[in-house]
mmCIF file of C-alpha atoms in Angstrom:
data_model
loop_
_atom_site.group_PDB
_atom_site.id
_atom_site.type_symbol
_atom_site.label_atom_id
_atom_site.label_comp_id
_atom_site.label_asym_id
_atom_site.label_seq_id
_atom_site.Cartn_x
_atom_site.Cartn_y
_atom_site.Cartn_z
ATOM 1 C CA MET A 1 -14.201 12.351 -25.649
ATOM 2 C CA ILE A 2 -11.080 10.828 -27.264
ATOM 3 C CA THR A 3 -8.084 10.737 -24.989
ATOM 4 C CA LEU A 4 -4.415 9.878 -25.489
ATOM 5 C CA ASP A 5 -2.237 9.125 -22.419
ATOM 6 C CA ILE A 6 1.310 8.465 -23.417
ATOM 7 C CA THR A 7 4.691 8.332 -21.597
ATOM 8 C CA ILE A 8 7.627 10.132 -23.195
ATOM 9 C CA SER A 9 11.188 10.764 -22.145
ATOM 10 C CA LEU A 10 12.245 14.305 -21.301
ATOM 11 C CA ASP A 11 13.754 14.519 -24.709
ATOM 12 C CA GLY A 12 10.437 13.579 -26.326
ATOM 13 C CA TYR A 13 10.764 9.906 -27.315
ATOM 14 C CA VAL A 14 8.096 7.277 -26.802
ATOM 15 C CA ALA A 15 10.633 4.551 -27.434
ATOM 16 C CA GLY A 16 14.411 4.340 -27.501
ATOM 17 C CA PRO A 17 16.648 3.081 -30.346
ATOM 18 C CA HIS A 18 16.982 -0.581 -31.439
ATOM 19 C CA PRO A 19 13.794 -2.217 -30.136
ATOM 20 C CA THR A 20 14.154 -6.029 -29.660
ATOM 21 C CA LEU A 21 11.960 -8.843 -28.413
ATOM 22 C CA GLU A 22 13.475 -8.494 -24.947
ATOM 23 C CA ALA A 23 13.345 -4.708 -25.002
ATOM 24 C CA PRO A 24 10.376 -3.861 -27.193
ATOM 25 C CA LEU A 25 10.609 -0.160 -26.223
ATOM 26 C CA GLY A 26 14.250 0.068 -27.233
ATOM 27 C CA GLU A 27 17.495 0.718 -25.423
ATOM 28 C CA GLY A 28 17.257 2.576 -22.176
ATOM 29 C CA ALA A 29 13.508 2.850 -22.296
ATOM 30 C CA MET A 30 12.638 0.690 -19.353
ATOM 31 C CA GLY A 31 12.896 3.747 -17.160
ATOM 32 C CA LEU A 32 10.024 5.374 -19.034
ATOM 33 C CA HIS A 33 7.252 3.377 -17.232
ATOM 34 C CA GLU A 34 8.765 3.132 -13.722
ATOM 35 C CA TRP A 35 6.178 5.695 -12.555
ATOM 36 C CA LEU A 36 3.433 3.385 -13.633
ATOM 37 C CA PHE A 37 4.856 0.081 -12.206
ATOM 38 C CA ALA A 38 5.406 1.761 -8.833
ATOM 39 C CA ALA A 39 1.852 3.232 -8.660
ATOM 40 C CA ALA A 40 -0.409 1.631 -6.085
ATOM 41 C CA SER A 41 -3.428 1.823 -8.411
ATOM 42 C CA TRP A 42 -1.575 0.097 -11.285
ATOM 43 C CA ARG A 43 -0.319 -2.634 -8.993
ATOM 44 C CA SER A 44 -3.791 -3.161 -7.568
ATOM 45 C CA ARG A 45 -5.413 -3.451 -10.969
ATOM 46 C CA HIS A 46 -2.688 -5.852 -12.088
ATOM 47 C CA GLY A 47 -3.048 -8.111 -9.101
ATOM 48 C CA HIS A 48 -0.028 -6.896 -7.128
ATOM 49 C CA GLU A 49 0.134 -5.604 -3.598
ATOM 50 C CA GLY A 50 1.829 -2.492 -2.359
ATOM 51 C CA GLY A 51 3.049 0.440 -4.475
ATOM 52 C CA GLU A 52 3.111 4.158 -3.958
ATOM 53 C CA ALA A 53 0.000 6.289 -3.342
ATOM 54 C CA THR A 54 1.379 9.218 -5.267
ATOM 55 C CA ALA A 55 0.024 11.563 -7.967
ATOM 56 C CA ASP A 56 1.151 8.867 -10.381
ATOM 57 C CA SER A 57 -1.350 6.461 -8.744
ATOM 58 C CA ASP A 58 -4.106 9.016 -8.871
ATOM 59 C CA VAL A 59 -3.435 9.769 -12.538
ATOM 60 C CA TYR A 60 -3.599 6.116 -13.560
ATOM 61 C CA GLU A 61 -6.723 5.428 -11.575
ATOM 62 C CA GLU A 62 -8.454 8.508 -12.978
ATOM 63 C CA MET A 63 -7.532 7.466 -16.518
ATOM 64 C CA VAL A 64 -8.812 3.934 -16.174
ATOM 65 C CA SER A 65 -12.041 4.980 -14.455
ATOM 66 C CA ALA A 66 -12.906 7.441 -17.164
ATOM 67 C CA THR A 67 -12.219 5.071 -20.039
ATOM 68 C CA GLY A 68 -14.966 2.907 -21.668
ATOM 69 C CA ALA A 69 -13.013 1.460 -24.633
ATOM 70 C CA GLN A 70 -9.484 1.490 -26.026
ATOM 71 C CA ILE A 71 -7.884 1.500 -29.418
ATOM 72 C CA MET A 72 -4.444 0.117 -29.995
ATOM 73 C CA GLY A 73 -2.129 -0.605 -32.845
ATOM 74 C CA ARG A 74 -1.240 -4.050 -34.023
ATOM 75 C CA ARG A 75 2.246 -3.939 -32.584
ATOM 76 C CA MET A 76 1.062 -2.897 -29.189
ATOM 77 C CA PHE A 77 -1.336 -5.854 -29.281
ATOM 78 C CA SER A 78 1.242 -8.405 -30.447
ATOM 79 C CA GLY A 79 4.201 -7.229 -28.500
ATOM 80 C CA GLY A 80 6.395 -5.039 -30.716
ATOM 81 C CA ALA A 81 8.771 -6.482 -33.226
ATOM 82 C CA GLY A 82 8.824 -10.229 -33.028
ATOM 83 C CA PRO A 83 7.481 -13.518 -34.341
ATOM 84 C CA TRP A 84 3.952 -12.507 -33.469
ATOM 85 C CA GLU A 85 3.950 -9.899 -36.128
ATOM 86 C CA SER A 86 4.349 -12.370 -39.005
ATOM 87 C CA ASP A 87 1.452 -14.556 -37.735
ATOM 88 C CA PRO A 88 -1.843 -12.664 -38.010
ATOM 89 C CA ASN A 89 -3.617 -15.168 -35.885
ATOM 90 C CA ALA A 90 -1.114 -15.238 -32.985
ATOM 91 C CA GLY A 91 -2.238 -14.103 -29.597
ATOM 92 C CA GLY A 92 -1.137 -10.928 -27.969
ATOM 93 C CA TRP A 93 1.582 -10.704 -25.384
ATOM 94 C CA TRP A 94 -0.970 -9.720 -22.734
ATOM 95 C CA GLY A 95 -1.478 -13.254 -21.507
ATOM 96 C CA ASP A 96 -4.691 -15.092 -20.771
ATOM 97 C CA ASP A 97 -6.141 -12.298 -18.616
ATOM 98 C CA PRO A 98 -5.226 -8.941 -20.068
ATOM 99 C CA PRO A 99 -5.526 -6.010 -17.651
ATOM 100 C CA PHE A 100 -8.071 -4.034 -19.730
ATOM 101 C CA GLY A 101 -11.469 -5.294 -18.724
ATOM 102 C CA ILE A 102 -13.082 -3.074 -21.333
ATOM 103 C CA PRO A 103 -13.513 -3.481 -25.163
ATOM 104 C CA VAL A 104 -10.224 -3.072 -27.007
ATOM 105 C CA PHE A 105 -10.112 -2.349 -30.791
ATOM 106 C CA VAL A 106 -6.966 -3.390 -32.585
ATOM 107 C CA LEU A 107 -5.868 -1.668 -35.829
ATOM 108 C CA THR A 108 -4.680 -4.274 -38.273
ATOM 109 C CA HIS A 109 -4.497 -5.112 -41.927
ATOM 110 C CA HIS A 110 -5.620 -8.800 -41.260
ATOM 111 C CA GLU A 111 -9.283 -9.734 -40.730
ATOM 112 C CA ARG A 112 -9.768 -11.799 -37.694
ATOM 113 C CA GLU A 113 -12.518 -12.972 -35.381
ATOM 114 C CA PRO A 114 -12.800 -11.156 -32.008
ATOM 115 C CA LEU A 115 -10.647 -12.647 -29.280
ATOM 116 C CA VAL A 116 -11.966 -12.974 -25.768
ATOM 117 C CA LEU A 117 -9.357 -13.305 -23.000
ATOM 118 C CA GLY A 118 -10.582 -13.035 -19.438
ATOM 119 C CA THR A 119 -12.680 -9.913 -19.136
ATOM 120 C CA THR A 120 -11.237 -8.298 -22.271
ATOM 121 C CA THR A 121 -12.531 -8.614 -25.805
ATOM 122 C CA PHE A 122 -10.174 -7.708 -28.628
ATOM 123 C CA THR A 123 -11.920 -6.657 -31.816
ATOM 124 C CA PHE A 124 -9.776 -6.450 -34.956
ATOM 125 C CA VAL A 125 -10.486 -3.476 -37.229
ATOM 126 C CA THR A 126 -9.305 -3.364 -40.822
ATOM 127 C CA GLY A 127 -11.064 -0.148 -41.761
ATOM 128 C CA GLY A 128 -8.675 2.276 -40.298
ATOM 129 C CA ILE A 129 -8.750 4.714 -37.489
ATOM 130 C CA GLU A 130 -12.151 6.242 -38.327
ATOM 131 C CA GLN A 131 -13.893 2.833 -38.267
ATOM 132 C CA ALA A 132 -12.068 1.908 -35.027
ATOM 133 C CA LEU A 133 -13.274 5.145 -33.517
ATOM 134 C CA THR A 134 -16.907 4.547 -34.566
ATOM 135 C CA LEU A 135 -16.901 1.053 -33.032
ATOM 136 C CA ALA A 136 -15.032 2.204 -29.859
ATOM 137 C CA ARG A 137 -17.414 5.125 -29.334
ATOM 138 C CA GLU A 138 -20.431 2.726 -29.509
ATOM 139 C CA ALA A 139 -18.731 0.336 -27.078
ATOM 140 C CA ALA A 140 -17.601 3.017 -24.558
ATOM 141 C CA GLY A 141 -21.059 3.596 -23.125
ATOM 142 C CA GLY A 142 -20.615 7.332 -22.842
ATOM 143 C CA ARG A 143 -17.166 7.100 -21.261
ATOM 144 C CA ASN A 144 -13.963 8.130 -22.984
ATOM 145 C CA VAL A 145 -12.286 6.303 -25.805
ATOM 146 C CA ALA A 146 -8.597 6.004 -25.028
ATOM 147 C CA ILE A 147 -5.912 5.684 -27.692
ATOM 148 C CA ALA A 148 -3.686 3.153 -25.942
ATOM 149 C CA GLY A 149 -0.699 3.336 -28.303
ATOM 150 C CA GLY A 150 1.758 2.468 -29.598
ATOM 151 C CA ALA A 151 3.494 5.456 -31.181
ATOM 152 C CA SER A 152 2.202 4.909 -34.694
ATOM 153 C CA ALA A 153 -1.497 4.727 -33.555
ATOM 154 C CA ALA A 154 -0.986 7.825 -31.389
ATOM 155 C CA GLN A 155 0.572 9.748 -34.236
ATOM 156 C CA GLN A 156 -2.237 8.732 -36.625
ATOM 157 C CA PHE A 157 -4.948 9.995 -34.266
ATOM 158 C CA LEU A 158 -3.040 13.143 -33.396
ATOM 159 C CA GLY A 159 -2.321 13.853 -36.965
ATOM 160 C CA ALA A 160 -5.992 13.434 -38.013
ATOM 161 C CA GLY A 161 -7.047 15.864 -35.335
ATOM 162 C CA LEU A 162 -9.122 13.212 -33.507
ATOM 163 C CA VAL A 163 -7.643 13.517 -30.053
ATOM 164 C CA ASP A 164 -9.535 15.825 -27.688
ATOM 165 C CA GLU A 165 -7.267 15.584 -24.694
ATOM 166 C CA LEU A 166 -3.619 14.597 -24.546
ATOM 167 C CA GLN A 167 -1.932 13.671 -21.286
ATOM 168 C CA LEU A 168 1.840 13.408 -21.431
ATOM 169 C CA HIS A 169 3.597 11.481 -18.736
ATOM 170 C CA ILE A 170 7.049 12.908 -18.862
ATOM 171 C CA ALA A 171 9.627 10.562 -17.351
ATOM 172 C CA PRO A 172 12.878 12.058 -16.052
ATOM 173 C CA VAL A 173 15.095 10.111 -18.512
ATOM 174 C CA LEU A 174 16.917 11.057 -21.659
ATOM 175 C CA LEU A 175 16.972 8.492 -24.401
ATOM 176 C CA GLY A 176 19.111 10.452 -26.842
ATOM 177 C CA ALA A 177 17.553 8.805 -29.879
ATOM 178 C CA GLY A 178 14.472 6.822 -30.787
ATOM 179 C CA LEU A 179 10.832 7.433 -31.836
ATOM 180 C CA PRO A 180 9.713 11.029 -31.239
ATOM 181 C CA LEU A 181 6.046 11.288 -30.312
ATOM 182 C CA PHE A 182 5.309 14.331 -32.421
ATOM 183 C CA GLY A 183 7.306 13.261 -35.469
ATOM 184 C CA GLY A 184 5.328 14.017 -38.569
ATOM 185 C CA VAL A 185 2.178 14.923 -36.613
ATOM 186 C CA GLY A 186 2.051 18.475 -37.945
ATOM 187 C CA PRO A 187 0.804 21.604 -36.222
ATOM 188 C CA LEU A 188 -1.680 21.318 -33.332
ATOM 189 C CA GLU A 189 -3.322 23.859 -31.002
ATOM 190 C CA LEU A 190 -2.584 22.838 -27.424
ATOM 191 C CA GLU A 191 -4.185 24.351 -24.369
ATOM 192 C CA PRO A 192 -2.586 23.387 -20.992
ATOM 193 C CA LEU A 193 -5.278 22.104 -18.594
ATOM 194 C CA ARG A 194 -3.427 20.626 -15.621
ATOM 195 C CA VAL A 195 -0.064 19.509 -14.233
ATOM 196 C CA LEU A 196 0.496 16.873 -11.585
ATOM 197 C CA ASP A 197 3.828 15.472 -10.578
ATOM 198 C CA SER A 198 5.733 13.014 -8.373
ATOM 199 C CA PRO A 199 9.400 12.145 -8.071
ATOM 200 C CA ARG A 200 8.924 9.637 -10.958
ATOM 201 C CA ALA A 201 7.020 11.654 -13.569
ATOM 202 C CA SER A 202 5.293 14.916 -14.522
ATOM 203 C CA HIS A 203 1.822 14.624 -15.945
ATOM 204 C CA LEU A 204 0.820 17.380 -18.323
ATOM 205 C CA ARG A 205 -2.728 17.519 -19.782
ATOM 206 C CA TYR A 206 -3.696 19.481 -22.825
ATOM 207 C CA ARG A 207 -6.859 20.145 -24.814
ATOM 208 C CA VAL A 208 -5.985 19.513 -28.476
ATOM 209 C CA SER A 209 -7.383 20.958 -31.628
ATOM 210 C CA ARG A 210 -6.188 21.120 -35.152
ATOM 211 C CA MET B 1 24.709 26.495 -7.693
ATOM 212 C CA ILE B 2 24.652 26.511 -11.528
ATOM 213 C CA THR B 3 21.210 26.839 -12.933
ATOM 214 C CA LEU B 4 19.751 26.560 -16.394
ATOM 215 C CA ASP B 5 16.347 27.980 -17.167
ATOM 216 C CA ILE B 6 15.239 27.429 -20.780
ATOM 217 C CA THR B 7 12.037 27.474 -22.684
ATOM 218 C CA ILE B 8 11.270 24.604 -25.099
ATOM 219 C CA SER B 9 8.362 23.674 -27.266
ATOM 220 C CA LEU B 10 6.318 20.614 -26.318
ATOM 221 C CA ASP B 11 8.260 18.736 -28.957
ATOM 222 C CA GLY B 12 11.578 19.701 -27.349
ATOM 223 C CA TYR B 13 12.964 22.464 -29.511
ATOM 224 C CA VAL B 14 14.607 25.643 -28.174
ATOM 225 C CA ALA B 15 14.319 27.258 -31.593
ATOM 226 C CA GLY B 16 12.422 26.577 -34.765
ATOM 227 C CA PRO B 17 13.790 26.053 -38.281
ATOM 228 C CA HIS B 18 15.308 28.772 -40.512
ATOM 229 C CA PRO B 19 16.357 31.484 -37.998
ATOM 230 C CA THR B 20 16.623 34.929 -39.556
ATOM 231 C CA LEU B 21 17.429 38.419 -38.303
ATOM 232 C CA GLU B 22 13.701 39.176 -37.975
ATOM 233 C CA ALA B 23 12.938 35.862 -36.338
ATOM 234 C CA PRO B 24 16.158 34.813 -34.533
ATOM 235 C CA LEU B 25 14.430 31.909 -32.896
ATOM 236 C CA GLY B 26 13.213 30.540 -36.225
ATOM 237 C CA GLU B 27 9.823 29.982 -37.793
ATOM 238 C CA GLY B 28 6.886 29.633 -35.426
ATOM 239 C CA ALA B 29 9.011 30.145 -32.339
ATOM 240 C CA MET B 30 7.551 33.496 -31.198
ATOM 241 C CA GLY B 31 4.976 31.497 -29.176
ATOM 242 C CA LEU B 32 7.688 29.977 -27.086
ATOM 243 C CA HIS B 33 8.175 33.013 -24.899
ATOM 244 C CA GLU B 34 4.602 34.328 -24.619
ATOM 245 C CA TRP B 35 4.479 33.089 -21.016
ATOM 246 C CA LEU B 36 7.420 35.362 -20.213
ATOM 247 C CA PHE B 37 6.216 38.456 -22.027
ATOM 248 C CA ALA B 38 2.778 38.172 -20.290
ATOM 249 C CA ALA B 39 4.252 37.792 -16.809
ATOM 250 C CA ALA B 40 3.768 40.722 -14.456
ATOM 251 C CA SER B 41 7.268 40.258 -12.977
ATOM 252 C CA TRP B 42 8.992 40.252 -16.352
ATOM 253 C CA ARG B 43 7.015 43.278 -17.508
ATOM 254 C CA SER B 44 7.861 45.201 -14.279
ATOM 255 C CA ARG B 45 11.568 44.440 -14.577
ATOM 256 C CA HIS B 46 11.582 45.524 -18.210
ATOM 257 C CA GLY B 47 9.799 48.833 -17.492
ATOM 258 C CA HIS B 48 6.329 47.907 -18.599
ATOM 259 C CA GLU B 49 3.043 48.075 -16.656
ATOM 260 C CA GLY B 50 0.437 45.360 -16.279
ATOM 261 C CA GLY B 51 0.853 41.684 -17.009
ATOM 262 C CA GLU B 52 -0.451 38.525 -15.363
ATOM 263 C CA ALA B 53 0.241 37.559 -11.776
ATOM 264 C CA THR B 54 0.458 33.874 -12.564
ATOM 265 C CA ALA B 55 2.840 31.018 -11.711
ATOM 266 C CA ASP B 56 4.791 32.270 -14.755
ATOM 267 C CA SER B 57 5.372 35.545 -13.019
ATOM 268 C CA ASP B 58 6.438 33.831 -9.775
ATOM 269 C CA VAL B 59 8.868 31.549 -11.595
ATOM 270 C CA TYR B 60 10.508 34.461 -13.350
ATOM 271 C CA GLU B 61 10.825 36.581 -10.270
ATOM 272 C CA GLU B 62 12.200 33.635 -8.253
ATOM 273 C CA MET B 63 14.810 32.965 -10.929
ATOM 274 C CA VAL B 64 15.954 36.582 -11.162
ATOM 275 C CA SER B 65 16.127 37.027 -7.374
ATOM 276 C CA ALA B 66 18.247 33.994 -6.922
ATOM 277 C CA THR B 67 20.724 34.790 -9.667
ATOM 278 C CA GLY B 68 23.963 36.693 -9.052
ATOM 279 C CA ALA B 69 25.663 36.371 -12.488
ATOM 280 C CA GLN B 70 24.799 35.100 -15.942
ATOM 281 C CA ILE B 71 26.718 33.279 -18.631
ATOM 282 C CA MET B 72 25.593 33.555 -22.256
ATOM 283 C CA GLY B 73 26.772 32.560 -25.676
ATOM 284 C CA ARG B 74 28.077 35.016 -28.232
ATOM 285 C CA ARG B 75 24.955 34.684 -30.419
ATOM 286 C CA MET B 76 22.665 35.371 -27.538
ATOM 287 C CA PHE B 77 24.684 38.485 -26.796
ATOM 288 C CA SER B 78 24.829 39.710 -30.394
ATOM 289 C CA GLY B 79 21.323 38.756 -31.490
ATOM 290 C CA GLY B 80 21.481 35.481 -33.339
ATOM 291 C CA ALA B 81 22.472 35.213 -36.956
ATOM 292 C CA GLY B 82 23.100 38.672 -38.356
ATOM 293 C CA PRO B 83 25.670 41.326 -39.185
ATOM 294 C CA TRP B 84 26.740 41.613 -35.532
ATOM 295 C CA GLU B 85 28.324 38.188 -35.682
ATOM 296 C CA SER B 86 30.892 39.216 -38.230
ATOM 297 C CA ASP B 87 31.968 42.276 -36.224
ATOM 298 C CA PRO B 88 33.475 41.228 -32.872
ATOM 299 C CA ASN B 89 33.256 44.808 -31.601
ATOM 300 C CA ALA B 90 29.611 45.415 -32.303
ATOM 301 C CA GLY B 91 27.237 45.905 -29.440
ATOM 302 C CA GLY B 92 24.657 43.457 -28.419
ATOM 303 C CA TRP B 93 21.056 43.629 -29.355
ATOM 304 C CA TRP B 94 20.079 44.397 -25.779
ATOM 305 C CA GLY B 95 20.199 48.180 -26.243
ATOM 306 C CA ASP B 96 21.665 50.847 -24.022
ATOM 307 C CA ASP B 97 20.097 49.579 -20.806
ATOM 308 C CA PRO B 98 20.041 45.724 -20.860
ATOM 309 C CA PRO B 99 17.606 44.111 -18.437
ATOM 310 C CA PHE B 100 20.202 42.102 -16.490
ATOM 311 C CA GLY B 101 21.568 44.402 -13.824
ATOM 312 C CA ILE B 102 24.063 41.757 -12.781
ATOM 313 C CA PRO B 103 27.445 40.690 -14.249
ATOM 314 C CA VAL B 104 27.097 38.872 -17.562
ATOM 315 C CA PHE B 105 29.873 36.666 -18.971
ATOM 316 C CA VAL B 106 29.785 36.221 -22.768
ATOM 317 C CA LEU B 107 31.488 33.149 -24.291
ATOM 318 C CA THR B 108 33.364 34.289 -27.387
ATOM 319 C CA HIS B 109 36.475 33.607 -29.464
ATOM 320 C CA HIS B 110 37.267 37.342 -29.781
ATOM 321 C CA GLU B 111 39.136 39.145 -26.966
ATOM 322 C CA ARG B 112 37.385 42.393 -26.018
ATOM 323 C CA GLU B 113 37.275 44.927 -23.232
ATOM 324 C CA PRO B 114 34.287 44.727 -20.903
ATOM 325 C CA LEU B 115 31.233 46.615 -22.011
ATOM 326 C CA VAL B 116 29.141 48.596 -19.478
ATOM 327 C CA LEU B 117 25.638 49.357 -20.524
ATOM 328 C CA GLY B 118 23.362 50.849 -17.866
ATOM 329 C CA THR B 119 23.476 48.639 -14.814
ATOM 330 C CA THR B 120 24.892 45.630 -16.708
ATOM 331 C CA THR B 121 28.565 44.818 -17.289
ATOM 332 C CA PHE B 122 29.319 42.308 -20.100
ATOM 333 C CA THR B 123 32.644 40.535 -19.652
ATOM 334 C CA PHE B 124 33.970 38.649 -22.667
ATOM 335 C CA VAL B 125 35.546 35.273 -21.938
ATOM 336 C CA THR B 126 37.793 33.496 -24.480
ATOM 337 C CA GLY B 127 38.819 30.626 -22.186
ATOM 338 C CA GLY B 128 35.722 28.462 -22.557
ATOM 339 C CA ILE B 129 32.947 27.426 -20.196
ATOM 340 C CA GLU B 130 35.215 26.505 -17.242
ATOM 341 C CA GLN B 131 36.834 29.951 -17.145
ATOM 342 C CA ALA B 132 33.462 31.634 -17.588
ATOM 343 C CA LEU B 133 32.147 29.604 -14.641
ATOM 344 C CA THR B 134 35.137 30.557 -12.473
ATOM 345 C CA LEU B 135 34.643 34.231 -13.161
ATOM 346 C CA ALA B 136 30.865 34.135 -12.818
ATOM 347 C CA ARG B 137 31.038 32.272 -9.474
ATOM 348 C CA GLU B 138 33.325 34.968 -8.098
ATOM 349 C CA ALA B 139 30.957 37.718 -9.363
ATOM 350 C CA ALA B 140 27.765 36.038 -8.174
ATOM 351 C CA GLY B 141 28.369 36.805 -4.489
ATOM 352 C CA GLY B 142 27.076 33.538 -3.262
ATOM 353 C CA ARG B 143 23.909 33.582 -5.369
ATOM 354 C CA ASN B 144 23.366 31.264 -8.328
ATOM 355 C CA VAL B 145 25.139 31.391 -11.663
ATOM 356 C CA ALA B 146 22.531 31.119 -14.425
ATOM 357 C CA ILE B 147 23.319 29.774 -17.875
ATOM 358 C CA ALA B 148 21.241 32.242 -19.869
ATOM 359 C CA GLY B 149 21.484 30.540 -23.258
ATOM 360 C CA GLY B 150 21.426 30.160 -26.155
ATOM 361 C CA ALA B 151 21.022 26.576 -27.072
ATOM 362 C CA SER B 152 24.729 25.981 -27.761
ATOM 363 C CA ALA B 153 25.855 27.354 -24.394
ATOM 364 C CA ALA B 154 23.140 25.397 -22.673
ATOM 365 C CA GLN B 155 24.241 22.133 -24.369
ATOM 366 C CA GLN B 156 27.920 22.770 -23.571
ATOM 367 C CA PHE B 157 27.149 23.195 -19.860
ATOM 368 C CA LEU B 158 24.705 20.265 -19.710
ATOM 369 C CA GLY B 159 27.090 18.022 -21.650
ATOM 370 C CA ALA B 160 29.992 18.884 -19.305
ATOM 371 C CA GLY B 161 27.872 17.945 -16.261
ATOM 372 C CA LEU B 162 28.134 21.520 -14.903
ATOM 373 C CA VAL B 163 24.443 22.246 -14.443
ATOM 374 C CA ASP B 164 23.068 21.597 -10.933
ATOM 375 C CA GLU B 165 19.395 22.502 -11.575
ATOM 376 C CA LEU B 166 17.594 22.569 -14.827
ATOM 377 C CA GLN B 167 14.243 24.296 -15.165
ATOM 378 C CA LEU B 168 12.327 23.662 -18.356
ATOM 379 C CA HIS B 169 9.602 26.078 -19.302
ATOM 380 C CA ILE B 170 7.481 23.975 -21.693
ATOM 381 C CA ALA B 171 5.400 26.103 -23.976
ATOM 382 C CA PRO B 172 2.214 24.526 -25.472
ATOM 383 C CA VAL B 173 3.455 24.818 -29.006
ATOM 384 C CA LEU B 174 4.797 22.360 -31.582
ATOM 385 C CA LEU B 175 7.544 23.552 -33.850
ATOM 386 C CA GLY B 176 7.916 20.316 -35.858
ATOM 387 C CA ALA B 177 11.603 20.988 -36.464
ATOM 388 C CA GLY B 178 14.465 23.121 -35.257
ATOM 389 C CA LEU B 179 17.165 22.885 -32.584
ATOM 390 C CA PRO B 180 16.450 20.149 -29.970
ATOM 391 C CA LEU B 181 17.621 21.145 -26.446
ATOM 392 C CA PHE B 182 19.074 17.711 -25.653
ATOM 393 C CA GLY B 183 20.723 17.090 -28.998
ATOM 394 C CA GLY B 184 24.191 15.580 -28.413
ATOM 395 C CA VAL B 185 24.097 16.264 -24.664
ATOM 396 C CA GLY B 186 24.460 12.595 -23.718
ATOM 397 C CA PRO B 187 23.058 10.769 -20.740
ATOM 398 C CA LEU B 188 22.082 12.706 -17.596
ATOM 399 C CA GLU B 189 20.551 11.714 -14.259
ATOM 400 C CA LEU B 190 17.491 13.862 -13.663
ATOM 401 C CA GLU B 191 15.507 14.072 -10.417
ATOM 402 C CA PRO B 192 12.182 15.898 -10.584
ATOM 403 C CA LEU B 193 11.972 18.556 -7.917
ATOM 404 C CA ARG B 194 8.881 20.696 -8.668
ATOM 405 C CA VAL B 195 6.201 21.493 -11.238
ATOM 406 C CA LEU B 196 4.324 24.742 -11.560
ATOM 407 C CA ASP B 197 1.994 25.692 -14.367
ATOM 408 C CA SER B 198 -0.196 28.305 -15.982
ATOM 409 C CA PRO B 199 -2.292 28.361 -19.159
ATOM 410 C CA ARG B 200 0.821 29.592 -20.994
ATOM 411 C CA ALA B 201 3.550 27.217 -19.860
ATOM 412 C CA SER B 202 4.504 24.315 -17.508
ATOM 413 C CA HIS B 203 7.576 24.765 -15.436
ATOM 414 C CA LEU B 204 9.500 21.549 -14.615
ATOM 415 C CA ARG B 205 12.551 21.726 -12.316
ATOM 416 C CA TYR B 206 15.115 18.912 -12.115
ATOM 417 C CA ARG B 207 18.286 18.302 -10.159
ATOM 418 C CA VAL B 208 20.947 17.190 -12.646
ATOM 419 C CA SER B 209 23.945 14.985 -12.355
ATOM 420 C CA ARG B 210 26.083 13.148 -14.815
#
């Protein structure tokens, strides 16, 4: 199954206006992911203690456990707008030990050898989303393939009708402007499957078909 | 307490593009309110039998029971874009026995005597949202004042920081374009209070402050 988990503001944006190197998600968008950074499961998997054992934590743990491979866009790999983007051989902004631990396929226009960092192997795919999906499915060992983001990759997979389940993590913030998740995606059939919530976010899961 | 209950598409629109007399909520927007029309409580209060005893039904009944007066915009009273709008004395599109049964205050620029239809009295307010609120509070007998819509009235009250609780009914449809609920509203503090869901909609309640 192909899954897409993505956090949006209550007014539907995955990122705010004016992204910069310091604020790659744009103005005001730091609040989007507070639910994640506060979750006990996220903190544990990223080497931190503490955190909250809320529905947010359950949702993150469930997602990670079910996922066998990830696909991400070039900008999510390299850290948004910045000097990395102009250097096709630069590393990602995920550091020496990225928190994935499963195969990650990066959509890019630049051919490049796979990059092994800690327990994560990044494979660079120049053949588009269909090729990335084929490779990720093989690597996932029967578990889900997750579209990790960013917005452009999410929109490409949604628009192509390739996402089976969409889980929106709706943060209680308004950005007022920015990059709307569903911009240009076109019509989709959405069947509500489940809702979970915490004081930090509401998690809405849908079966998706075109 | 001032409440706003409003249905939006998953991409954040209260109405689709190109509203007409036949489709006052715009193209594709009929699906927005299916959760309501299928709810047993809505059907019962509108004189129909049957319906579904889902969370949708509970949410609607709870909202109606807690509300002592409503405020609506002129277009919601008169039926969206259409010949009614050019005639300030025309009746609403709610028929001879509107389903409110509580005092309704209509925001308008045209002075007009109150209109009694069945168990509902429409009072026309030319002094803006603050005056409407004062009158509605007096009439509500200690129960909530609900902002009934449409989008313009909802945005005015949200933008003025006058809404205490916002409940979004998120329908699993994408409209792709139309009137975004939060357009021009500006920043708000939102505290998630509760989530309920059914196969037809997700109901997210927030405490709102400016």
